[in-house]
Coordinates of C-alpha atoms in Angstrom, one line a residue:
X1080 CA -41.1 35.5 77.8
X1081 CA -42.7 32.3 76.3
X1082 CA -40.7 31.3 72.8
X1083 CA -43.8 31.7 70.5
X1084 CA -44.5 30.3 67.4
X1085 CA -44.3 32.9 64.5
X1086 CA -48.2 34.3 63.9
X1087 CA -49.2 32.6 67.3
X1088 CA -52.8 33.4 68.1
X1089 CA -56.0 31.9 69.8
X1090 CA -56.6 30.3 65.7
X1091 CA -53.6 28.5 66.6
X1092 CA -54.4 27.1 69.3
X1093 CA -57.6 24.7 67.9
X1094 CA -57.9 22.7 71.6
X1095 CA -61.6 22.9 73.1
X1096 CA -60.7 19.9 75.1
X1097 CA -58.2 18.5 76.1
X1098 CA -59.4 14.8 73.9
X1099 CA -58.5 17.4 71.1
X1100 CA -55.1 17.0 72.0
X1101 CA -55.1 13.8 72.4
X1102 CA -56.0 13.1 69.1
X1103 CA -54.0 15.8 67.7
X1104 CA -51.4 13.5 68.7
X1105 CA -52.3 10.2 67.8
X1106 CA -53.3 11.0 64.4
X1107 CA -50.3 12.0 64.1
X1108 CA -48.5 8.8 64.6
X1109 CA -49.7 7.7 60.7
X1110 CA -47.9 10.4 59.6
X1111 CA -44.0 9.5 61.2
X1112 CA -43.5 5.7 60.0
X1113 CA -41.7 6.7 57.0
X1114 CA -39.3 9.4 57.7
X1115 CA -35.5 8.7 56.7
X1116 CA -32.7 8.3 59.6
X1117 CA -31.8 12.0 59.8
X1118 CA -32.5 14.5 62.7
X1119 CA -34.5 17.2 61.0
X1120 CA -36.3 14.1 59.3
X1121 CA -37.5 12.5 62.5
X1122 CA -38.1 15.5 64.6
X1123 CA -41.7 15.3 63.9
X1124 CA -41.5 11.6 65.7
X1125 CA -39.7 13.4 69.1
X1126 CA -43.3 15.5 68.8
X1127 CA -45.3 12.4 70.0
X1128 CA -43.3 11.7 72.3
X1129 CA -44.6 8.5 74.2
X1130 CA -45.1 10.3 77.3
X1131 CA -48.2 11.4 76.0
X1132 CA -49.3 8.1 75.5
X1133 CA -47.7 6.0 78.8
X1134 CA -49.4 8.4 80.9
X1135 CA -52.5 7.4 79.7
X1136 CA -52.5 3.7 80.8
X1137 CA -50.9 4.7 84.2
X1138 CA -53.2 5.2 86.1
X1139 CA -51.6 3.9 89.5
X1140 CA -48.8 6.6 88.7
X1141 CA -50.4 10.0 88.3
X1142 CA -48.1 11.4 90.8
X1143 CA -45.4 13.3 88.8
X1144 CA -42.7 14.6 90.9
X1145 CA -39.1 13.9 90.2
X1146 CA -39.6 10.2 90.2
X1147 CA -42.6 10.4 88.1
X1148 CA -40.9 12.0 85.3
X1149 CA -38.0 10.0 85.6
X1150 CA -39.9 6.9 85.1
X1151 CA -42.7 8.5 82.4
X1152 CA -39.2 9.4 80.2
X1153 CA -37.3 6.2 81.1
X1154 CA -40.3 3.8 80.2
X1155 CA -41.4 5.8 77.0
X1156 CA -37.8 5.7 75.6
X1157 CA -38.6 1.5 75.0
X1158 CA -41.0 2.8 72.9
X1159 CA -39.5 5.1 70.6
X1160 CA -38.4 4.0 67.2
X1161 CA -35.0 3.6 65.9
X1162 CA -35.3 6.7 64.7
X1163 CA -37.0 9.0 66.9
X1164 CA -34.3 7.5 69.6
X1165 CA -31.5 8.7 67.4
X1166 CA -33.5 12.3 67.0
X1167 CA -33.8 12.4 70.8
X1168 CA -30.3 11.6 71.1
X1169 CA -29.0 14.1 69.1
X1170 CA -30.7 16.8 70.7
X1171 CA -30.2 16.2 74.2
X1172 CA -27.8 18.3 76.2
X1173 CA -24.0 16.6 76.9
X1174 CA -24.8 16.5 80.5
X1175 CA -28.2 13.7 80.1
X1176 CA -25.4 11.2 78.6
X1177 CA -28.4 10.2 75.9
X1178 CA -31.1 9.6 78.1
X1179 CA -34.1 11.8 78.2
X1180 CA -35.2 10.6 81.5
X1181 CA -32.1 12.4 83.5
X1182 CA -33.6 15.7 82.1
X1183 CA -37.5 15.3 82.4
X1184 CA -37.4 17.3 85.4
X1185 CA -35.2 20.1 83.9
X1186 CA -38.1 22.4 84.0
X1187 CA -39.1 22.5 87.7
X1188 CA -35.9 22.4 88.7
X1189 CA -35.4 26.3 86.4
X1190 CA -39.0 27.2 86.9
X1191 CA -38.0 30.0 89.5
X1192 CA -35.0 30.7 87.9
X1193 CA -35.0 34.5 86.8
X1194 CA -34.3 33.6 83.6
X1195 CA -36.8 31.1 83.2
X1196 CA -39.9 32.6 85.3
X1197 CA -41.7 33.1 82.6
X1198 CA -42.4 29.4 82.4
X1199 CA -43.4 28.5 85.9
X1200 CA -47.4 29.0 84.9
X1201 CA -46.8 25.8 81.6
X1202 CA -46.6 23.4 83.8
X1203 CA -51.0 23.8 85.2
X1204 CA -53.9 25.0 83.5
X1205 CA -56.6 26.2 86.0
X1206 CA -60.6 26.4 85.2
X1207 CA -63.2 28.4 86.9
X1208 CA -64.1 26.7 90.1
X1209 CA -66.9 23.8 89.7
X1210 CA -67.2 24.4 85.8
X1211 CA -66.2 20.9 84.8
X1212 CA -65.3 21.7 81.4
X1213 CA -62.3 23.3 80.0
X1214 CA -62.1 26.3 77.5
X1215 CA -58.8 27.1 75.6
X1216 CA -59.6 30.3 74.7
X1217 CA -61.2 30.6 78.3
X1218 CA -58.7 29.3 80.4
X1219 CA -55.3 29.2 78.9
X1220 CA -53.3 32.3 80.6
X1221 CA -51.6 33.5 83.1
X1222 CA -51.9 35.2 86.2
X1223 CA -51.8 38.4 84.3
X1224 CA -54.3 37.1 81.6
X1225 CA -51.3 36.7 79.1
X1226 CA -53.0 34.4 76.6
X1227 CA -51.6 30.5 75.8
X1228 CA -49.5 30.7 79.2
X1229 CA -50.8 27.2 80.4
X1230 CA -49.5 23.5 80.3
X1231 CA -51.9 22.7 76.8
X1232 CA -50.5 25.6 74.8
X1233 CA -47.3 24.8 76.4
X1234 CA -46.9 21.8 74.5
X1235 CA -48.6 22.9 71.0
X1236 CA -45.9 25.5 71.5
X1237 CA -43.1 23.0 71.5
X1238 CA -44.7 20.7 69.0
X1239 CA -44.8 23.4 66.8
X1240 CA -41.2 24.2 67.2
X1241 CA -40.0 21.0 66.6
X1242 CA -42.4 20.4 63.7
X1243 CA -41.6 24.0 61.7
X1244 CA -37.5 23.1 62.7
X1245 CA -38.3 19.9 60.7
X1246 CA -40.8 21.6 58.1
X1247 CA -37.9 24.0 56.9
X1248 CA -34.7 23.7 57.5
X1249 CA -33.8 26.8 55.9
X1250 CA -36.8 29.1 58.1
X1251 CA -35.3 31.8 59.9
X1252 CA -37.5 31.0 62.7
X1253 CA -34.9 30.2 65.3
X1254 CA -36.0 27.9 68.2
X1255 CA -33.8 26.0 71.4
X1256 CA -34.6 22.4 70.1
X1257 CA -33.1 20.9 73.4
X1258 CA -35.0 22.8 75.3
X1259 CA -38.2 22.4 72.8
X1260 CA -37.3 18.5 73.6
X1261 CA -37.2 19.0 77.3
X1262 CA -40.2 21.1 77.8
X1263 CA -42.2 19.0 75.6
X1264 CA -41.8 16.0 77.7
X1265 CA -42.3 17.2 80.9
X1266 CA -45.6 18.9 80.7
X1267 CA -46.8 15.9 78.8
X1268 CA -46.4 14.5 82.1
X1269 CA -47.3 17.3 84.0
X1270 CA -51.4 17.7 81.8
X1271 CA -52.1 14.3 83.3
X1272 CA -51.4 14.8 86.7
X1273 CA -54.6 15.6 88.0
X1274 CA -54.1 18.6 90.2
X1275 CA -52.7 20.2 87.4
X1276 CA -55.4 20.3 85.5
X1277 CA -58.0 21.6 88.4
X1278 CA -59.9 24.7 89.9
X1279 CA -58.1 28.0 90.1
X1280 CA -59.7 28.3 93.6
X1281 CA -57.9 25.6 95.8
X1282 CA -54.2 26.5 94.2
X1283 CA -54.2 23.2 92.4
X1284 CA -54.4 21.7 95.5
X1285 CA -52.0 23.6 97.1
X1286 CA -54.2 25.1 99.5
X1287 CA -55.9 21.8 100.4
X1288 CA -54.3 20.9 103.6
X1289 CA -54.2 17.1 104.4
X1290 CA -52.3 14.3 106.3
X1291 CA -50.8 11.8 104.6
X1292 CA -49.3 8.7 107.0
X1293 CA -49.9 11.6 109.5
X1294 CA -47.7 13.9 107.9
X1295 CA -49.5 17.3 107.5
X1296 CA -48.7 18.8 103.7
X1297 CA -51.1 19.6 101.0
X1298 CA -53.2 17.5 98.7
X1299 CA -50.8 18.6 95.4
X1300 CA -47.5 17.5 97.2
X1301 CA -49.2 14.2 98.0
X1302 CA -50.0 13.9 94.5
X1303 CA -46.5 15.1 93.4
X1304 CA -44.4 13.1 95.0
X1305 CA -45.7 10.9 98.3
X1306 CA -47.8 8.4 96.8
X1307 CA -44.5 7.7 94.4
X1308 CA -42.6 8.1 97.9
X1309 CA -44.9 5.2 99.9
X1310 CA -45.0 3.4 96.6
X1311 CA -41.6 3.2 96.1
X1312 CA -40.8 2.3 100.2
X1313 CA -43.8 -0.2 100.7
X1314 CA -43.7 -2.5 97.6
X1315 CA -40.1 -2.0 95.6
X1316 CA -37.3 -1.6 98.5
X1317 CA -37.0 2.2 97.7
X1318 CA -35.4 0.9 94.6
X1319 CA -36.8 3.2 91.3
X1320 CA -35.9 0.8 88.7
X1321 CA -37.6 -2.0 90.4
X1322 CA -40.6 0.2 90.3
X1323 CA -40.3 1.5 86.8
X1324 CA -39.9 -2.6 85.8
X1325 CA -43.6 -3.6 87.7
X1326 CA -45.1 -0.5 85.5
X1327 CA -43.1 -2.1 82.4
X1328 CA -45.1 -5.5 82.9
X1329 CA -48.1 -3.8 84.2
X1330 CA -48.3 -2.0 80.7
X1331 CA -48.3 -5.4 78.8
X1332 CA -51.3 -6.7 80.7
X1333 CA -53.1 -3.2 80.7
X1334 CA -52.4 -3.1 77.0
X1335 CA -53.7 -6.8 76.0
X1336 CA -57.1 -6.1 77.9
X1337 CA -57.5 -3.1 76.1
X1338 CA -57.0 -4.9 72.8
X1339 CA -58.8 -8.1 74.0
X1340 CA -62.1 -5.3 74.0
X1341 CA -61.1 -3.8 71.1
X1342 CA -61.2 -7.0 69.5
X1343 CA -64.6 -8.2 71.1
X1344 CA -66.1 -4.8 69.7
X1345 CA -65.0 -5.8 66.2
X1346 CA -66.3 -8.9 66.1
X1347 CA -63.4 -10.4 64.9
X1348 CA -64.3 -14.8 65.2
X1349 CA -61.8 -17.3 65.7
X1350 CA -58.9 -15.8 67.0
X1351 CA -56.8 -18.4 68.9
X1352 CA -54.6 -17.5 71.7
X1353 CA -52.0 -17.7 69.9
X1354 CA -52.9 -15.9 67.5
X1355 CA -53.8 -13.3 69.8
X1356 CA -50.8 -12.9 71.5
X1357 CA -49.2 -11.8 68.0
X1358 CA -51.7 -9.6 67.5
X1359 CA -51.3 -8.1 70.9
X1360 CA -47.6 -7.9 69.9
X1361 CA -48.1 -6.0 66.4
X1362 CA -51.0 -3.6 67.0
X1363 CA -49.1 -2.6 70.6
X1364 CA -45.4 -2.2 68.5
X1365 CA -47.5 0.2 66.3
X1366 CA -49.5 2.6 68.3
X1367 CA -47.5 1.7 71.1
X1368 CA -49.6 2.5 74.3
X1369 CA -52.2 4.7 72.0
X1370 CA -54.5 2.1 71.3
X1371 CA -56.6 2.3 74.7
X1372 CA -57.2 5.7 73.8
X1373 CA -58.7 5.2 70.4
X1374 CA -61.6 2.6 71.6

């Protein structure tokens, strides 16, 4: 069964879009720059995790299989602050040696695990065929019409956990904080990835059968793992970390146009290039890859 939150219900659950929760979590980010160097302090920082964010100016790596979420966890961990990074730390499992982006995929890989079956519909949420729009009360549930069983309540669930854990230390509300952590940061990945977010007809794809450098699969696989796959073969010498270190530079250039515009739309005069560069440097440091996404 899906760890609730205490009181869950449909009031809960305030997303009508999903820009809703993007916004839930950038605003957010004001709130996190002053919290002391203590785990229970910073746990509210692990709930905006950058994953969120990075997969927002990726757009050439939608794909989110096992390599996807390797490199989502493993570039947004630059990005985390002193303090969420010690948070993050202290939560993950012995086995991840302290890095978040050996467990992103943790939840696929227990998804049909008996235990953990109850999960497998977080990781998609479906709409009506050829409505274009997405309802949470609407949409968000399971095959059996269980209510919030779907990738957006998914990760208010989580958030919440982490935020009540750091709320009150003392609440008897008891909650898996690794696996809060984990969760969390894969189906941030997971709401991005397009066919994850599509009509209940076609399976999320699934059903779509298609030929990819004539190999017959289906159009979610493609998505899931062999664009990554080509990607990876074709341009970086099947060599991941070569990969992950384009998207690295690709997210300093991607990042500077956006605040090149942002700056044009202000109207701010005689900024040098210089000048702008340390700009670039600040405003990026402090929204991190955020600030496309409030413009």
């Amino acid at each position: 069964m899906l760890p609730a939150v205490e009181g869950e219900s449909e009031k809960m659950s305030p997303f009508s879009g999903l820009d809703e929760l993007m916004c839930y979590y950038l605003l957010g980010l004001t709130r996190v720059l002053s919290f002391s160097r203590t785990v229970r302090n910073t746990l509210n920082m692990i709930t905006l995790l950058v994953p969120l964010l990075l997969s927002l100016a990726l757009p050439n790596v939608l794909a989110w299989g096992k390599d996807g979420h390797y490199a989502i966890c493993k570039i947004s961990q630059e990005y985390l602050s002193e303090d969420a990074l010690f948070a993050v730390k202290q939560l993950l499992p012995d086995s991840a040696q302290a890095d978040l982006a050996s467990v992103c995929s943790w939840p696929d890989e227990i998804r049909h695990n008996y235990h953990y079956r109850w999960s497998s519909p977080l990781h998609y949420i479906d709409t009506p065929d050829f409505k274009c729009n997405y309802q949470y009360c609407r949409d968000c549930h399971d095959s059996y019409g269980h209510k919030h069983r779907c990738v957006t309540g998914a990760i208010y669930n989580y958030t919440m956990q982490l935020k009540l854990a750091n709320a009150d230390a003392s609440s008897e509300l008891k909650y898996n904080l690794t696996e809060a952590l984990m969760f969390l940061s894969h189906f941030v990945g997971d709401v991005h990835q397009p066919l994850h977010v599509g009509f209940t007809g076609d399976l999320g794809g699934n059903s779509i059968t298609v030929r990819w450098y004539r190999r017959k699969t289906n159009l979610h696989h493609v998505w899931d793992n062999m664009i990554i796959e080509s990607a990876l073969k074709k341009f970086y010498g099947s060599d991941l970390s070569t990969m992950i270190q384009a998207i690295q530079r690709n997210i300093s250039v991607i990042s500077s146009l956006y605040l090149y515009a942002f700056i044009q739309m202000m109207g701010i005069p005689g900024i040098d290039k210089l000048m702008f560069f340390l700009l670039a440097i600040a405003l990026i440091s402090l929204l991190g890859l955020a600030l496309h996404t409030c413009i």
